[in-house]
Tab-separated table of C-alpha atoms in Angstrom:
chain	number	residue	atom	x	y	z
A	24	MET	CA	105.630	119.535	71.076
A	25	ASN	CA	105.537	119.157	75.002
A	26	GLY	CA	108.260	116.394	75.187
A	27	ILE	CA	107.821	113.659	77.682
A	28	LEU	CA	108.259	113.331	81.608
A	29	VAL	CA	110.867	111.231	82.919
A	30	HIS	CA	110.960	111.199	86.866
A	31	LEU	CA	114.084	109.733	88.378
A	32	MET	CA	113.551	108.569	91.850
A	33	ARG	CA	116.498	107.178	93.986
A	34	HIS	CA	115.597	104.051	95.732
A	35	GLY	CA	114.202	103.597	99.141
A	36	ALA	CA	116.795	102.798	102.373
A	37	PRO	CA	118.717	99.704	102.079
A	38	ARG	CA	119.113	97.711	105.031
A	39	GLU	CA	122.585	98.928	105.553
A	40	PRO	CA	122.515	102.455	104.928
A	41	GLY	CA	125.660	104.524	104.271
A	42	LEU	CA	127.578	101.735	102.521
A	43	MET	CA	129.059	102.028	98.615
A	44	LEU	CA	126.676	99.282	97.523
A	45	GLY	CA	127.454	99.602	93.936
A	46	HIS	CA	126.311	96.358	92.266
A	47	ARG	CA	125.645	94.554	95.575
A	48	ASP	CA	121.867	93.449	95.736
A	49	ASP	CA	120.727	94.359	99.110
A	50	PRO	CA	116.966	94.465	99.560
A	51	PRO	CA	115.222	97.593	100.787
A	52	THR	CA	113.608	98.228	104.078
A	53	PRO	CA	109.851	97.777	104.193
A	54	ALA	CA	109.989	101.566	105.532
A	55	GLY	CA	112.336	102.533	102.245
A	56	VAL	CA	109.413	100.828	99.824
A	57	ALA	CA	106.624	102.462	101.578
A	58	ARG	CA	108.270	105.998	101.516
A	59	CYS	CA	108.844	105.387	97.573
A	60	MET	CA	105.098	104.551	97.100
A	61	LEU	CA	104.295	107.742	98.783
A	62	ARG	CA	106.597	109.794	96.878
A	63	ALA	CA	105.135	108.531	93.612
A	64	GLU	CA	101.576	109.113	94.555
A	65	HIS	CA	101.476	112.753	92.845
A	66	LEU	CA	103.780	111.782	89.768
A	67	ALA	CA	102.445	111.423	86.519
A	68	PHE	CA	103.687	108.644	84.408
A	69	ALA	CA	102.592	105.470	81.916
A	70	GLN	CA	105.135	103.051	82.694
A	71	VAL	CA	107.829	102.224	85.562
A	72	LEU	CA	111.342	101.207	84.725
A	73	SER	CA	113.977	100.283	87.397
A	74	SER	CA	117.454	99.091	88.009
A	75	ASP	CA	117.408	95.189	88.453
A	76	LEU	CA	118.703	95.492	91.647
A	77	ALA	CA	116.262	94.769	94.597
A	78	ARG	CA	116.561	98.008	96.183
A	79	ALA	CA	115.048	99.694	93.129
A	80	LYS	CA	113.334	96.724	91.688
A	81	VAL	CA	111.020	95.932	94.725
A	82	PRO	CA	109.706	99.567	95.137
A	83	ALA	CA	109.245	100.015	91.285
A	84	ARG	CA	107.275	96.853	90.882
A	85	GLN	CA	105.103	97.863	94.020
A	86	ILE	CA	104.559	101.411	92.489
A	87	ALA	CA	103.404	99.996	89.106
A	88	HIS	CA	101.147	97.433	90.488
A	89	ALA	CA	99.289	100.006	92.825
A	90	ARG	CA	99.035	102.508	89.655
A	91	GLY	CA	98.177	99.756	87.165
A	92	ALA	CA	101.272	100.746	85.028
A	93	THR	CA	103.588	98.072	83.162
A	94	HIS	CA	106.859	97.786	84.938
A	95	ARG	CA	110.546	96.672	83.357
A	96	ALA	CA	113.826	96.031	85.006
A	97	ASP	CA	116.558	97.419	83.108
A	98	ARG	CA	120.180	96.652	84.229
A	99	ARG	CA	121.295	99.846	82.692
A	100	TRP	CA	119.697	101.731	85.402
A	101	ARG	CA	122.265	100.161	87.829
A	102	GLU	CA	124.378	102.283	90.144
A	103	LEU	CA	128.081	102.582	89.302
A	104	ASP	CA	130.057	99.289	89.778
A	105	PHE	CA	132.304	100.021	92.605
A	106	GLY	CA	134.288	96.618	92.055
A	107	ASP	CA	136.378	95.669	94.953
A	108	TRP	CA	134.677	98.670	97.013
A	109	ASP	CA	131.157	97.364	96.813
A	110	GLY	CA	129.464	96.947	100.285
A	111	LEU	CA	132.236	98.967	101.945
A	112	SER	CA	131.860	101.832	103.972
A	113	PRO	CA	133.538	105.113	102.968
A	114	HIS	CA	135.466	104.958	106.028
A	115	ASP	CA	136.952	101.739	105.310
A	116	LEU	CA	138.907	102.977	101.960
A	117	ASP	CA	142.370	104.315	101.668
A	118	PRO	CA	141.689	108.244	101.974
A	119	SER	CA	144.133	108.872	98.938
A	120	LEU	CA	142.490	106.146	96.686
A	121	GLN	CA	139.054	107.653	97.525
A	122	ALA	CA	140.135	111.222	96.915
A	123	ALA	CA	141.789	110.304	93.588
A	124	PHE	CA	138.391	108.544	92.735
A	125	TRP	CA	136.256	111.466	93.550
A	126	ASP	CA	138.649	113.913	91.566
A	127	ASP	CA	138.777	111.798	88.409
A	128	PRO	CA	136.363	108.713	88.306
A	129	ASP	CA	137.725	107.715	84.805
A	130	LEU	CA	141.282	107.729	85.427
A	131	CYS	CA	140.854	106.331	89.061
A	132	ALA	CA	137.843	104.054	89.020
A	133	PRO	CA	137.533	101.787	91.776
A	134	PRO	CA	139.323	98.524	91.590
A	135	ARG	CA	137.844	96.111	89.107
A	136	GLY	CA	135.070	98.622	88.931
A	137	GLU	CA	133.474	100.809	86.582
A	138	ARG	CA	134.500	104.011	85.097
A	139	TRP	CA	132.254	107.035	85.319
A	140	SER	CA	132.215	107.469	81.135
A	141	GLN	CA	130.782	103.825	81.467
A	142	LEU	CA	128.020	104.689	83.774
A	143	CYS	CA	127.182	107.650	81.517
A	144	LEU	CA	127.138	105.785	78.506
A	145	ARG	CA	124.647	103.129	79.701
A	146	VAL	CA	122.200	105.725	81.454
A	147	ASN	CA	122.416	107.932	78.086
A	148	GLU	CA	121.265	104.747	76.154
A	149	ALA	CA	118.771	103.876	78.550
A	150	LEU	CA	117.375	107.639	78.475
A	151	CYS	CA	117.264	107.705	74.727
A	152	GLY	CA	115.045	104.582	74.605
A	153	ILE	CA	112.218	106.065	76.619
A	154	SER	CA	109.299	107.608	74.420
A	155	ARG	CA	106.551	107.963	76.876
A	156	ASP	CA	105.908	109.475	80.328
A	157	THR	CA	107.995	107.142	82.786
A	158	LEU	CA	109.015	106.767	86.439
A	159	VAL	CA	112.310	105.270	86.623
A	160	VAL	CA	113.373	104.019	90.126
A	161	THR	CA	117.385	103.889	90.142
A	162	HIS	CA	120.341	104.921	92.138
A	163	GLY	CA	122.122	108.387	93.069
A	164	GLY	CA	125.090	107.559	90.590
A	165	ALA	CA	122.557	106.796	87.733
A	166	MET	CA	120.742	110.305	88.553
A	167	ARG	CA	123.844	112.053	88.443
A	168	ALA	CA	125.096	110.411	85.343
A	169	ALA	CA	121.655	111.429	83.575
A	170	LEU	CA	122.479	114.952	84.565
A	171	ALA	CA	125.853	114.772	83.231
A	172	VAL	CA	124.671	113.283	79.808
A	173	LEU	CA	121.513	115.586	79.326
A	174	PHE	CA	123.147	118.978	80.631
A	175	GLY	CA	127.061	118.400	80.096
A	176	PHE	CA	127.907	118.889	83.828
A	177	ASP	CA	131.235	117.159	84.584
A	178	HIS	CA	131.754	115.103	87.506
A	179	ARG	CA	132.903	118.010	89.952
A	180	GLN	CA	129.746	119.686	89.262
A	181	ILE	CA	127.658	116.486	89.628
A	182	TRP	CA	129.013	115.766	93.033
A	183	ALA	CA	127.252	119.055	94.216
A	184	PHE	CA	123.730	117.313	93.670
A	185	GLU	CA	122.570	115.516	96.787
A	186	PHE	CA	120.179	112.602	96.387
A	187	ALA	CA	118.767	111.293	99.394
A	188	TYR	CA	116.851	108.066	99.576
A	189	CYS	CA	113.582	108.669	97.535
A	190	ALA	CA	114.586	111.847	96.054
A	191	VAL	CA	112.802	112.693	92.950
A	192	LEU	CA	114.376	114.339	89.925
A	193	SER	CA	111.732	115.158	87.154
A	194	LEU	CA	112.840	115.985	83.563
A	195	ARG	CA	111.143	116.854	80.254
A	196	LEU	CA	112.745	115.379	77.513
A	197	TRP	CA	112.428	116.001	73.771
A	198	PRO	CA	113.433	112.889	71.669
A	199	ASP	CA	114.334	113.488	67.925
A	200	GLY	CA	112.724	110.491	66.883
A	201	GLU	CA	116.103	108.921	65.633
A	202	GLY	CA	117.276	107.461	69.138
A	203	ARG	CA	118.546	110.596	70.360
A	204	ILE	CA	117.486	113.591	72.980
A	205	SER	CA	117.670	116.840	71.130
A	206	ALA	CA	116.604	119.024	74.378
A	207	ALA	CA	116.078	118.565	78.092
A	208	GLN	CA	114.654	120.465	80.979
A	209	ILE	CA	114.731	120.012	84.700
A	210	VAL	CA	111.123	120.468	85.872
A	211	ALA	CA	111.495	119.748	89.417
A	212	LEU	CA	114.162	118.585	92.024
A	213	ASP	CA	113.249	117.204	95.145
A	214	GLY	CA	116.382	116.005	97.144
A	215	GLY	CA	114.252	113.712	99.526
A	216	ARG	CA	114.995	115.294	102.630
A	217	SER	CA	111.400	116.545	103.507
């Protein structure tokens, strides 16, 4: 069995880059949408999924339309909910609170935000529901969560992966037919800097 291909693409640039957008629903720039479409041109997939937030959903819908594929938005592919930090610059946060979050995002989740383990749980559920070659337009946190659940990286290892806007992480997954993934492989990682 060859498994299925799942390409995870980070959304295009938002109108205010550099913020911790979390669940804030900022639209993407036209250039960000165009870059996502360009990066999808050489990817093989039968369907397009995305976060339900505009910065992922808008390019996903346009990619699907251009390729004649179906598109479905799924809120499980959203970014980590930064709660009270949504929309803030990292420079606006108390450095000690921010350091505690990066050191243990479960114990020190953002105020009224989501724990890292909650993000991993919903991304794992979303991954297990995929049964054919798929492009998922999502967020950097969700892409890191996918690596954590599939390969067992802890959050300190996961922070080492940088996903620029429009980065593509291509995976091969082997579903076990009972709603779980029995094996996974990283096929390619393009951090989106080129």
